[in-house]
Amino acid sequence: MTTPRSELLAGIKAELPIALGVMPSGLIYGVLALAAGIPPAVAQAMSAIVFAGSAQLIGVQLIGAGTVTAVLWFTTAIVNLRHMLYSASLAPHVRTLPARWRWLLAYLLTDEAYAMTILHYQDTQTAATHKHWYFLGAGITLWTCWQSSTAVGIFLGAQVPASWSLDFTLALTFLGLITPSLAKRPHLAAAIAAGLVAVLTNAWPYKLGLMAAALTGILIGMWVEVRA
Amino acid sequence: MNLWIAIIGMGIITYAIRLVLLLLLERVQLPAVVQRSLAYVPTAVLSAIVFPILLQPNGTLDLSLGNARLLAGLVAAVVAWRSKNVLWTIGIGMIVLWLLQAWLS
């Protein structure tokens, strides 16, 4: 039997390692934002208003270079387009929730919260009743770690030495999440196809290669599923 | 002032992208083929993020034994496969990376 409380705590617990893994990026964002000439209060507000790591990192680079606002906004849309795929995949699970829940969960829908939450929704072993509390727990955990690491980066200007390679924890977290699913052949095919296209398109601007890779992986996965 | 407008605009765009399908899909039922495709979104997107980190640590393809991130990633994938545990995957992956970096330098 799950309760809202047990699901909330499970979401927090599951998200914690991955949320700690984004803290180096938050630190780097804080340092870069100040370097781009953004005042500390505005830089912190941006983490709360935008709450999207890669869009913020690219955004401060563009602001620092004096880019016109229209280009900044267009880039933000392109970089974050993948979130539309996430919300499409979560929508069937949250469709019966009151609208205020969906307004709140949309704000918390990041790569890292999505990664943990969708796996929990797809796990048919556990009761589906309170899974939006798990989503909330994962989202709040990531939000808290992102805001606090941003603050540390901004106000202390602290910089973890690059030699620690803490950014690698992000890749390791994702490896830990996807590897068990690769026992299914369509998923294995989807992973290899998406990975190879991502490598080939890595030089494309604005993370467009990531979109191309994800779409290729999805199509290949479905193709293998149909053939099997 | 312009900076605030720029950032609030970024926030509205990001939020709208995340929100619109969560609200609309209540009324619009996705075609079955699209629903099936969504099962592959996590695997495909996460793989697309991980592969370049392992294979192109400096922006160009590096399949040599000197690529510490690739070797640490392969070890971590084996750990993930056997343990199905994210914390073990991160812990052992980072230790292997640090050992390789110390040894290669």
mmCIF file of C-alpha atoms in Angstrom:
data_model
loop_
_atom_site.group_PDB
_atom_site.id
_atom_site.type_symbol
_atom_site.label_atom_id
_atom_site.label_comp_id
_atom_site.label_asym_id
_atom_site.label_seq_id
_atom_site.Cartn_x
_atom_site.Cartn_y
_atom_site.Cartn_z
ATOM 1 C CA MET A 1 0.000 0.000 0.000
ATOM 2 C CA THR A 2 1.394 3.398 -0.939
ATOM 3 C CA THR A 3 0.381 6.734 0.598
ATOM 4 C CA PRO A 4 1.052 10.306 -0.630
ATOM 5 C CA ARG A 5 3.687 10.554 2.084
ATOM 6 C CA SER A 6 5.473 7.295 1.187
ATOM 7 C CA GLU A 7 5.479 8.224 -2.513
ATOM 8 C CA LEU A 8 6.800 11.737 -1.777
ATOM 9 C CA LEU A 9 9.628 10.297 0.315
ATOM 10 C CA ALA A 10 10.396 7.634 -2.321
ATOM 11 C CA GLY A 11 10.625 10.379 -4.966
ATOM 12 C CA ILE A 12 12.986 12.435 -2.813
ATOM 13 C CA LYS A 13 15.165 9.411 -2.069
ATOM 14 C CA ALA A 14 15.353 8.311 -5.715
ATOM 15 C CA GLU A 15 16.128 11.820 -6.981
ATOM 16 C CA LEU A 16 18.791 12.679 -4.402
ATOM 17 C CA PRO A 17 21.842 11.080 -6.107
ATOM 18 C CA ILE A 18 20.987 12.584 -9.490
ATOM 19 C CA ALA A 19 20.175 15.972 -7.876
ATOM 20 C CA LEU A 20 23.570 15.988 -6.169
ATOM 21 C CA GLY A 21 25.004 15.193 -9.609
ATOM 22 C CA VAL A 22 23.614 18.440 -11.112
ATOM 23 C CA MET A 23 25.114 20.606 -8.367
ATOM 24 C CA PRO A 24 28.457 21.021 -10.214
ATOM 25 C CA SER A 25 26.485 22.414 -13.190
ATOM 26 C CA GLY A 26 24.644 24.801 -10.850
ATOM 27 C CA LEU A 27 27.968 26.000 -9.476
ATOM 28 C CA ILE A 28 29.359 26.530 -12.968
ATOM 29 C CA TYR A 29 26.187 28.362 -14.017
ATOM 30 C CA GLY A 30 26.531 30.754 -11.054
ATOM 31 C CA VAL A 31 30.143 31.513 -11.879
ATOM 32 C CA LEU A 32 29.423 31.961 -15.614
ATOM 33 C CA ALA A 33 26.413 34.210 -15.000
ATOM 34 C CA LEU A 34 28.521 36.664 -12.991
ATOM 35 C CA ALA A 35 31.282 36.454 -15.608
ATOM 36 C CA ALA A 36 28.672 37.418 -18.253
ATOM 37 C CA GLY A 37 27.944 40.607 -16.292
ATOM 38 C CA ILE A 38 24.586 39.528 -14.861
ATOM 39 C CA PRO A 39 23.903 40.963 -11.372
ATOM 40 C CA PRO A 40 23.819 38.309 -8.596
ATOM 41 C CA ALA A 41 20.104 38.787 -7.780
ATOM 42 C CA VAL A 42 19.109 38.470 -11.458
ATOM 43 C CA ALA A 43 21.308 35.394 -11.894
ATOM 44 C CA GLN A 44 19.624 33.703 -8.925
ATOM 45 C CA ALA A 45 16.159 34.744 -10.138
ATOM 46 C CA MET A 46 16.936 33.191 -13.522
ATOM 47 C CA SER A 47 17.433 29.789 -11.858
ATOM 48 C CA ALA A 48 13.969 30.063 -10.304
ATOM 49 C CA ILE A 49 12.211 31.589 -13.350
ATOM 50 C CA VAL A 50 13.741 29.468 -16.121
ATOM 51 C CA PHE A 51 14.808 26.375 -14.112
ATOM 52 C CA ALA A 52 16.468 24.628 -17.080
ATOM 53 C CA GLY A 53 20.205 23.944 -16.794
ATOM 54 C CA SER A 54 21.354 23.778 -20.401
ATOM 55 C CA ALA A 55 19.101 26.683 -21.471
ATOM 56 C CA GLN A 56 20.496 28.799 -18.619
ATOM 57 C CA LEU A 57 24.123 27.950 -19.420
ATOM 58 C CA ILE A 58 23.626 28.766 -23.109
ATOM 59 C CA GLY A 59 21.492 31.787 -22.173
ATOM 60 C CA VAL A 60 24.176 33.469 -20.054
ATOM 61 C CA GLN A 61 26.694 32.922 -22.848
ATOM 62 C CA LEU A 62 24.332 34.646 -25.308
ATOM 63 C CA ILE A 63 23.512 37.479 -22.865
ATOM 64 C CA GLY A 64 27.224 37.997 -22.222
ATOM 65 C CA ALA A 65 27.817 38.238 -25.973
ATOM 66 C CA GLY A 66 25.071 40.887 -26.273
ATOM 67 C CA THR A 67 22.732 38.706 -28.354
ATOM 68 C CA VAL A 68 19.359 40.233 -29.275
ATOM 69 C CA THR A 69 16.454 39.026 -27.140
ATOM 70 C CA ALA A 70 14.592 37.354 -30.050
ATOM 71 C CA VAL A 71 17.560 35.046 -30.741
ATOM 72 C CA LEU A 72 17.880 34.314 -27.024
ATOM 73 C CA TRP A 73 14.215 33.290 -26.872
ATOM 74 C CA PHE A 74 14.379 31.223 -30.063
ATOM 75 C CA THR A 75 17.448 29.383 -28.738
ATOM 76 C CA THR A 76 15.669 28.734 -25.429
ATOM 77 C CA ALA A 77 12.740 27.170 -27.290
ATOM 78 C CA ILE A 78 14.981 24.922 -29.406
ATOM 79 C CA VAL A 79 17.142 23.805 -26.475
ATOM 80 C CA ASN A 80 14.074 22.956 -24.390
ATOM 81 C CA LEU A 81 12.001 21.353 -27.152
ATOM 82 C CA ARG A 82 12.867 17.904 -25.808
ATOM 83 C CA HIS A 83 10.716 18.699 -22.766
ATOM 84 C CA MET A 84 7.699 18.474 -25.057
ATOM 85 C CA LEU A 85 8.569 14.828 -25.638
ATOM 86 C CA TYR A 86 8.727 14.364 -21.876
ATOM 87 C CA SER A 87 5.369 15.964 -21.204
ATOM 88 C CA ALA A 88 3.787 13.928 -24.022
ATOM 89 C CA SER A 89 5.069 10.740 -22.413
ATOM 90 C CA LEU A 90 3.920 11.791 -18.913
ATOM 91 C CA ALA A 91 0.533 13.164 -20.002
ATOM 92 C CA PRO A 92 -1.332 9.811 -20.039
ATOM 93 C CA HIS A 93 -0.248 9.263 -16.417
ATOM 94 C CA VAL A 94 -1.335 12.679 -15.093
ATOM 95 C CA ARG A 95 -4.475 13.243 -17.206
ATOM 96 C CA THR A 96 -6.876 12.530 -14.363
ATOM 97 C CA LEU A 97 -5.143 14.925 -11.944
ATOM 98 C CA PRO A 98 -6.693 18.333 -11.145
ATOM 99 C CA ALA A 99 -5.313 21.091 -13.402
ATOM 100 C CA ARG A 100 -3.480 22.800 -10.505
ATOM 101 C CA TRP A 101 -1.354 19.671 -10.062
ATOM 102 C CA ARG A 102 -0.425 19.723 -13.754
ATOM 103 C CA TRP A 103 0.473 23.438 -13.578
ATOM 104 C CA LEU A 104 2.790 22.649 -10.674
ATOM 105 C CA LEU A 105 4.352 19.468 -12.113
ATOM 106 C CA ALA A 106 5.024 21.206 -15.453
ATOM 107 C CA TYR A 107 7.202 23.738 -13.618
ATOM 108 C CA LEU A 108 9.210 20.879 -12.063
ATOM 109 C CA LEU A 109 9.599 18.918 -15.332
ATOM 110 C CA THR A 110 13.375 18.776 -15.917
ATOM 111 C CA ASP A 111 15.527 16.073 -17.574
ATOM 112 C CA GLU A 112 16.485 14.661 -14.202
ATOM 113 C CA ALA A 113 13.026 14.680 -12.601
ATOM 114 C CA TYR A 114 11.562 13.153 -15.784
ATOM 115 C CA ALA A 115 14.156 10.365 -15.846
ATOM 116 C CA MET A 116 13.227 9.111 -12.372
ATOM 117 C CA THR A 117 9.490 9.785 -12.625
ATOM 118 C CA ILE A 118 8.769 8.067 -15.947
ATOM 119 C CA LEU A 119 10.553 4.910 -14.784
ATOM 120 C CA HIS A 120 8.367 4.927 -11.673
ATOM 121 C CA TYR A 121 5.197 5.408 -13.734
ATOM 122 C CA GLN A 122 6.225 2.567 -16.060
ATOM 123 C CA ASP A 123 6.867 0.223 -13.111
ATOM 124 C CA THR A 124 3.676 -1.838 -13.034
ATOM 125 C CA GLN A 125 4.740 -3.628 -9.841
ATOM 126 C CA THR A 126 3.702 -0.642 -7.687
ATOM 127 C CA ALA A 127 0.225 0.869 -7.250
ATOM 128 C CA ALA A 128 -0.427 3.826 -9.567
ATOM 129 C CA THR A 129 -2.630 5.810 -7.155
ATOM 130 C CA HIS A 130 -0.192 8.331 -5.652
ATOM 131 C CA LYS A 131 2.619 8.442 -8.198
ATOM 132 C CA HIS A 132 2.217 12.196 -8.748
ATOM 133 C CA TRP A 133 3.551 12.628 -5.181
ATOM 134 C CA TYR A 134 6.689 10.764 -6.279
ATOM 135 C CA PHE A 135 6.959 13.217 -9.220
ATOM 136 C CA LEU A 136 6.544 16.117 -6.765
ATOM 137 C CA GLY A 137 9.213 14.726 -4.412
ATOM 138 C CA ALA A 138 11.688 14.204 -7.268
ATOM 139 C CA GLY A 139 10.947 17.680 -8.687
ATOM 140 C CA ILE A 140 11.319 19.523 -5.376
ATOM 141 C CA THR A 141 14.565 17.693 -4.596
ATOM 142 C CA LEU A 142 16.083 18.704 -7.913
ATOM 143 C CA TRP A 143 14.742 22.258 -7.551
ATOM 144 C CA THR A 144 16.308 22.652 -4.102
ATOM 145 C CA CYS A 145 19.705 21.314 -5.190
ATOM 146 C CA TRP A 146 19.673 23.504 -8.314
ATOM 147 C CA GLN A 147 18.775 26.729 -6.456
ATOM 148 C CA SER A 148 21.274 26.134 -3.646
ATOM 149 C CA SER A 149 24.169 25.166 -5.938
ATOM 150 C CA THR A 150 23.422 28.233 -8.088
ATOM 151 C CA ALA A 151 23.555 30.398 -4.964
ATOM 152 C CA VAL A 152 26.891 28.898 -3.932
ATOM 153 C CA GLY A 153 28.294 29.472 -7.428
ATOM 154 C CA ILE A 154 27.092 33.081 -7.453
ATOM 155 C CA PHE A 155 27.915 34.281 -3.960
ATOM 156 C CA LEU A 156 31.062 32.368 -3.115
ATOM 157 C CA GLY A 157 32.343 32.197 -6.682
ATOM 158 C CA ALA A 158 33.532 28.821 -5.497
ATOM 159 C CA GLN A 159 34.770 26.493 -8.149
ATOM 160 C CA VAL A 160 35.221 22.797 -7.673
ATOM 161 C CA PRO A 161 38.507 21.919 -9.386
ATOM 162 C CA ALA A 162 37.840 20.600 -12.900
ATOM 163 C CA SER A 163 40.207 17.707 -12.112
ATOM 164 C CA TRP A 164 37.534 16.187 -9.849
ATOM 165 C CA SER A 165 35.440 15.563 -13.008
ATOM 166 C CA LEU A 166 32.206 15.736 -10.996
ATOM 167 C CA ASP A 167 30.300 16.565 -14.210
ATOM 168 C CA PHE A 168 30.793 12.873 -15.106
ATOM 169 C CA THR A 169 28.267 11.876 -12.409
ATOM 170 C CA LEU A 170 25.499 12.981 -14.806
ATOM 171 C CA ALA A 171 26.557 10.439 -17.455
ATOM 172 C CA LEU A 172 26.960 7.725 -14.806
ATOM 173 C CA THR A 173 23.483 8.392 -13.421
ATOM 174 C CA PHE A 174 21.922 8.078 -16.869
ATOM 175 C CA LEU A 175 23.940 4.887 -17.532
ATOM 176 C CA GLY A 176 22.625 3.450 -14.284
ATOM 177 C CA LEU A 177 19.065 4.261 -15.342
ATOM 178 C CA ILE A 178 19.059 2.984 -18.935
ATOM 179 C CA THR A 179 21.332 -0.082 -18.792
ATOM 180 C CA PRO A 180 18.788 -2.433 -17.109
ATOM 181 C CA SER A 181 16.173 -1.577 -19.807
ATOM 182 C CA LEU A 182 18.576 -2.727 -22.553
ATOM 183 C CA ALA A 183 17.657 -6.371 -21.892
ATOM 184 C CA LYS A 184 14.746 -5.739 -24.290
ATOM 185 C CA ARG A 185 15.943 -5.786 -27.905
ATOM 186 C CA PRO A 186 13.888 -2.809 -29.187
ATOM 187 C CA HIS A 187 15.267 -0.685 -26.327
ATOM 188 C CA LEU A 188 18.820 -1.828 -27.061
ATOM 189 C CA ALA A 189 18.353 -0.870 -30.716
ATOM 190 C CA ALA A 190 16.843 2.496 -29.729
ATOM 191 C CA ALA A 191 19.765 3.241 -27.393
ATOM 192 C CA ILE A 192 22.461 2.363 -29.953
ATOM 193 C CA ALA A 193 20.742 4.274 -32.769
ATOM 194 C CA ALA A 194 20.143 7.375 -30.632
ATOM 195 C CA GLY A 195 23.688 7.257 -29.247
ATOM 196 C CA LEU A 196 25.353 6.942 -32.644
ATOM 197 C CA VAL A 197 23.275 9.740 -34.208
ATOM 198 C CA ALA A 198 24.073 11.937 -31.184
ATOM 199 C CA VAL A 199 27.792 11.315 -31.735
ATOM 200 C CA LEU A 200 27.514 12.106 -35.468
ATOM 201 C CA THR A 201 25.476 15.294 -34.878
ATOM 202 C CA ASN A 202 27.347 16.496 -31.772
ATOM 203 C CA ALA A 203 28.652 19.553 -33.631
ATOM 204 C CA TRP A 204 25.149 20.768 -34.607
ATOM 205 C CA PRO A 205 24.183 24.006 -32.856
ATOM 206 C CA TYR A 206 21.529 24.498 -30.140
ATOM 207 C CA LYS A 207 21.245 20.806 -29.208
ATOM 208 C CA LEU A 208 19.440 20.134 -32.499
ATOM 209 C CA GLY A 209 21.530 16.957 -32.799
ATOM 210 C CA LEU A 210 19.995 15.718 -29.548
ATOM 211 C CA MET A 211 16.510 16.031 -31.042
ATOM 212 C CA ALA A 212 17.569 14.222 -34.243
ATOM 213 C CA ALA A 213 19.190 11.460 -32.179
ATOM 214 C CA ALA A 214 16.185 11.008 -29.886
ATOM 215 C CA LEU A 215 13.734 10.822 -32.813
ATOM 216 C CA THR A 216 15.958 8.314 -34.665
ATOM 217 C CA GLY A 217 16.229 6.146 -31.551
ATOM 218 C CA ILE A 218 12.464 6.170 -31.026
ATOM 219 C CA LEU A 219 11.775 5.216 -34.664
ATOM 220 C CA ILE A 220 14.390 2.423 -34.663
ATOM 221 C CA GLY A 221 13.001 1.053 -31.384
ATOM 222 C CA MET A 222 9.492 0.911 -32.820
ATOM 223 C CA TRP A 223 10.742 -0.643 -36.057
ATOM 224 C CA VAL A 224 12.535 -3.449 -34.190
ATOM 225 C CA GLU A 225 9.451 -3.960 -32.004
ATOM 226 C CA VAL A 226 7.211 -4.388 -35.075
ATOM 227 C CA ARG A 227 9.638 -6.773 -36.821
ATOM 228 C CA ALA A 228 10.029 -9.014 -33.765
ATOM 229 C CA MET B 1 15.089 46.221 -17.234
ATOM 230 C CA ASN B 2 15.741 44.633 -20.643
ATOM 231 C CA LEU B 3 17.598 41.841 -18.881
ATOM 232 C CA TRP B 4 14.551 41.089 -16.720
ATOM 233 C CA ILE B 5 12.309 40.984 -19.813
ATOM 234 C CA ALA B 6 14.755 38.633 -21.541
ATOM 235 C CA ILE B 7 14.852 36.251 -18.575
ATOM 236 C CA ILE B 8 11.113 36.307 -17.884
ATOM 237 C CA GLY B 9 10.575 35.568 -21.598
ATOM 238 C CA MET B 10 12.932 32.575 -21.343
ATOM 239 C CA GLY B 11 10.942 31.384 -18.331
ATOM 240 C CA ILE B 12 7.563 31.703 -20.058
ATOM 241 C CA ILE B 13 8.832 29.841 -23.158
ATOM 242 C CA THR B 14 10.327 27.017 -21.078
ATOM 243 C CA TYR B 15 7.215 26.685 -18.922
ATOM 244 C CA ALA B 16 4.850 26.722 -21.917
ATOM 245 C CA ILE B 17 6.829 23.916 -23.603
ATOM 246 C CA ARG B 18 6.575 21.801 -20.454
ATOM 247 C CA LEU B 19 2.924 22.605 -19.713
ATOM 248 C CA VAL B 20 1.001 22.631 -22.983
ATOM 249 C CA LEU B 21 0.768 18.858 -23.576
ATOM 250 C CA LEU B 22 0.073 18.121 -19.912
ATOM 251 C CA LEU B 23 -3.027 20.328 -20.189
ATOM 252 C CA LEU B 24 -4.173 19.561 -23.745
ATOM 253 C CA LEU B 25 -3.776 15.804 -23.719
ATOM 254 C CA GLU B 26 -6.640 15.625 -21.244
ATOM 255 C CA ARG B 27 -9.013 16.357 -24.116
ATOM 256 C CA VAL B 28 -6.972 15.031 -27.046
ATOM 257 C CA GLN B 29 -6.221 11.303 -27.091
ATOM 258 C CA LEU B 30 -2.849 10.563 -28.694
ATOM 259 C CA PRO B 31 -2.861 8.065 -31.601
ATOM 260 C CA ALA B 32 -1.842 4.546 -30.499
ATOM 261 C CA VAL B 33 1.355 4.651 -32.559
ATOM 262 C CA VAL B 34 2.487 7.843 -30.799
ATOM 263 C CA GLN B 35 1.652 6.366 -27.388
ATOM 264 C CA ARG B 36 3.779 3.297 -28.207
ATOM 265 C CA SER B 37 6.641 5.499 -29.327
ATOM 266 C CA LEU B 38 6.702 7.286 -25.970
ATOM 267 C CA ALA B 39 7.994 4.129 -24.252
ATOM 268 C CA TYR B 40 11.289 4.744 -26.076
ATOM 269 C CA VAL B 41 11.683 8.419 -25.125
ATOM 270 C CA PRO B 42 13.741 7.872 -21.936
ATOM 271 C CA THR B 43 16.088 5.285 -23.473
ATOM 272 C CA ALA B 44 16.595 7.328 -26.642
ATOM 273 C CA VAL B 45 17.097 10.741 -25.003
ATOM 274 C CA LEU B 46 19.339 9.525 -22.191
ATOM 275 C CA SER B 47 21.473 7.483 -24.625
ATOM 276 C CA ALA B 48 21.778 10.533 -26.876
ATOM 277 C CA ILE B 49 23.144 12.492 -23.902
ATOM 278 C CA VAL B 50 25.487 9.720 -22.639
ATOM 279 C CA PHE B 51 27.143 8.478 -25.881
ATOM 280 C CA PRO B 52 28.862 11.796 -26.798
ATOM 281 C CA ILE B 53 30.112 12.232 -23.202
ATOM 282 C CA LEU B 54 31.805 8.813 -23.374
ATOM 283 C CA LEU B 55 32.943 8.746 -27.016
ATOM 284 C CA GLN B 56 33.771 12.445 -27.565
ATOM 285 C CA PRO B 57 35.085 13.706 -24.200
ATOM 286 C CA ASN B 58 36.964 16.534 -25.926
ATOM 287 C CA GLY B 59 34.531 17.109 -28.792
ATOM 288 C CA THR B 60 36.168 14.664 -31.209
ATOM 289 C CA LEU B 61 35.761 10.892 -31.454
ATOM 290 C CA ASP B 62 38.251 9.112 -29.159
ATOM 291 C CA LEU B 63 38.115 5.285 -29.146
ATOM 292 C CA SER B 64 41.647 4.885 -27.695
ATOM 293 C CA LEU B 65 42.602 3.271 -24.388
ATOM 294 C CA GLY B 66 43.616 6.764 -23.264
ATOM 295 C CA ASN B 67 39.927 7.792 -23.104
ATOM 296 C CA ALA B 68 39.335 7.464 -19.351
ATOM 297 C CA ARG B 69 35.649 8.445 -19.591
ATOM 298 C CA LEU B 70 34.890 5.699 -22.116
ATOM 299 C CA LEU B 71 36.617 3.016 -20.013
ATOM 300 C CA ALA B 72 35.007 4.231 -16.761
ATOM 301 C CA GLY B 73 31.631 4.362 -18.525
ATOM 302 C CA LEU B 74 31.982 0.774 -19.782
ATOM 303 C CA VAL B 75 32.843 -0.453 -16.276
ATOM 304 C CA ALA B 76 29.893 1.535 -14.882
ATOM 305 C CA ALA B 77 27.556 0.002 -17.488
ATOM 306 C CA VAL B 78 28.602 -3.505 -16.340
ATOM 307 C CA VAL B 79 27.988 -2.459 -12.712
ATOM 308 C CA ALA B 80 24.566 -1.054 -13.669
ATOM 309 C CA TRP B 81 23.696 -4.255 -15.564
ATOM 310 C CA ARG B 82 24.623 -6.538 -12.646
ATOM 311 C CA SER B 83 23.465 -4.386 -9.700
ATOM 312 C CA LYS B 84 20.549 -2.387 -11.219
ATOM 313 C CA ASN B 85 21.591 0.233 -8.647
ATOM 314 C CA VAL B 86 22.293 3.866 -9.610
ATOM 315 C CA LEU B 87 24.370 4.688 -6.523
ATOM 316 C CA TRP B 88 26.754 1.755 -7.091
ATOM 317 C CA THR B 89 27.026 2.782 -10.743
ATOM 318 C CA ILE B 90 27.998 6.359 -9.838
ATOM 319 C CA GLY B 91 30.366 5.332 -7.024
ATOM 320 C CA ILE B 92 32.330 2.690 -8.917
ATOM 321 C CA GLY B 93 32.286 4.729 -12.151
ATOM 322 C CA MET B 94 33.828 7.767 -10.412
ATOM 323 C CA ILE B 95 36.480 5.662 -8.624
ATOM 324 C CA VAL B 96 37.495 4.017 -11.921
ATOM 325 C CA LEU B 97 37.626 7.445 -13.602
ATOM 326 C CA TRP B 98 39.835 8.918 -10.872
ATOM 327 C CA LEU B 99 42.183 5.895 -10.909
ATOM 328 C CA LEU B 100 42.492 6.029 -14.705
ATOM 329 C CA GLN B 101 43.078 9.799 -14.702
ATOM 330 C CA ALA B 102 45.800 9.413 -12.045
ATOM 331 C CA TRP B 103 47.377 6.543 -13.969
ATOM 332 C CA LEU B 104 47.216 8.180 -17.402
ATOM 333 C CA SER B 105 48.631 11.525 -16.290
#
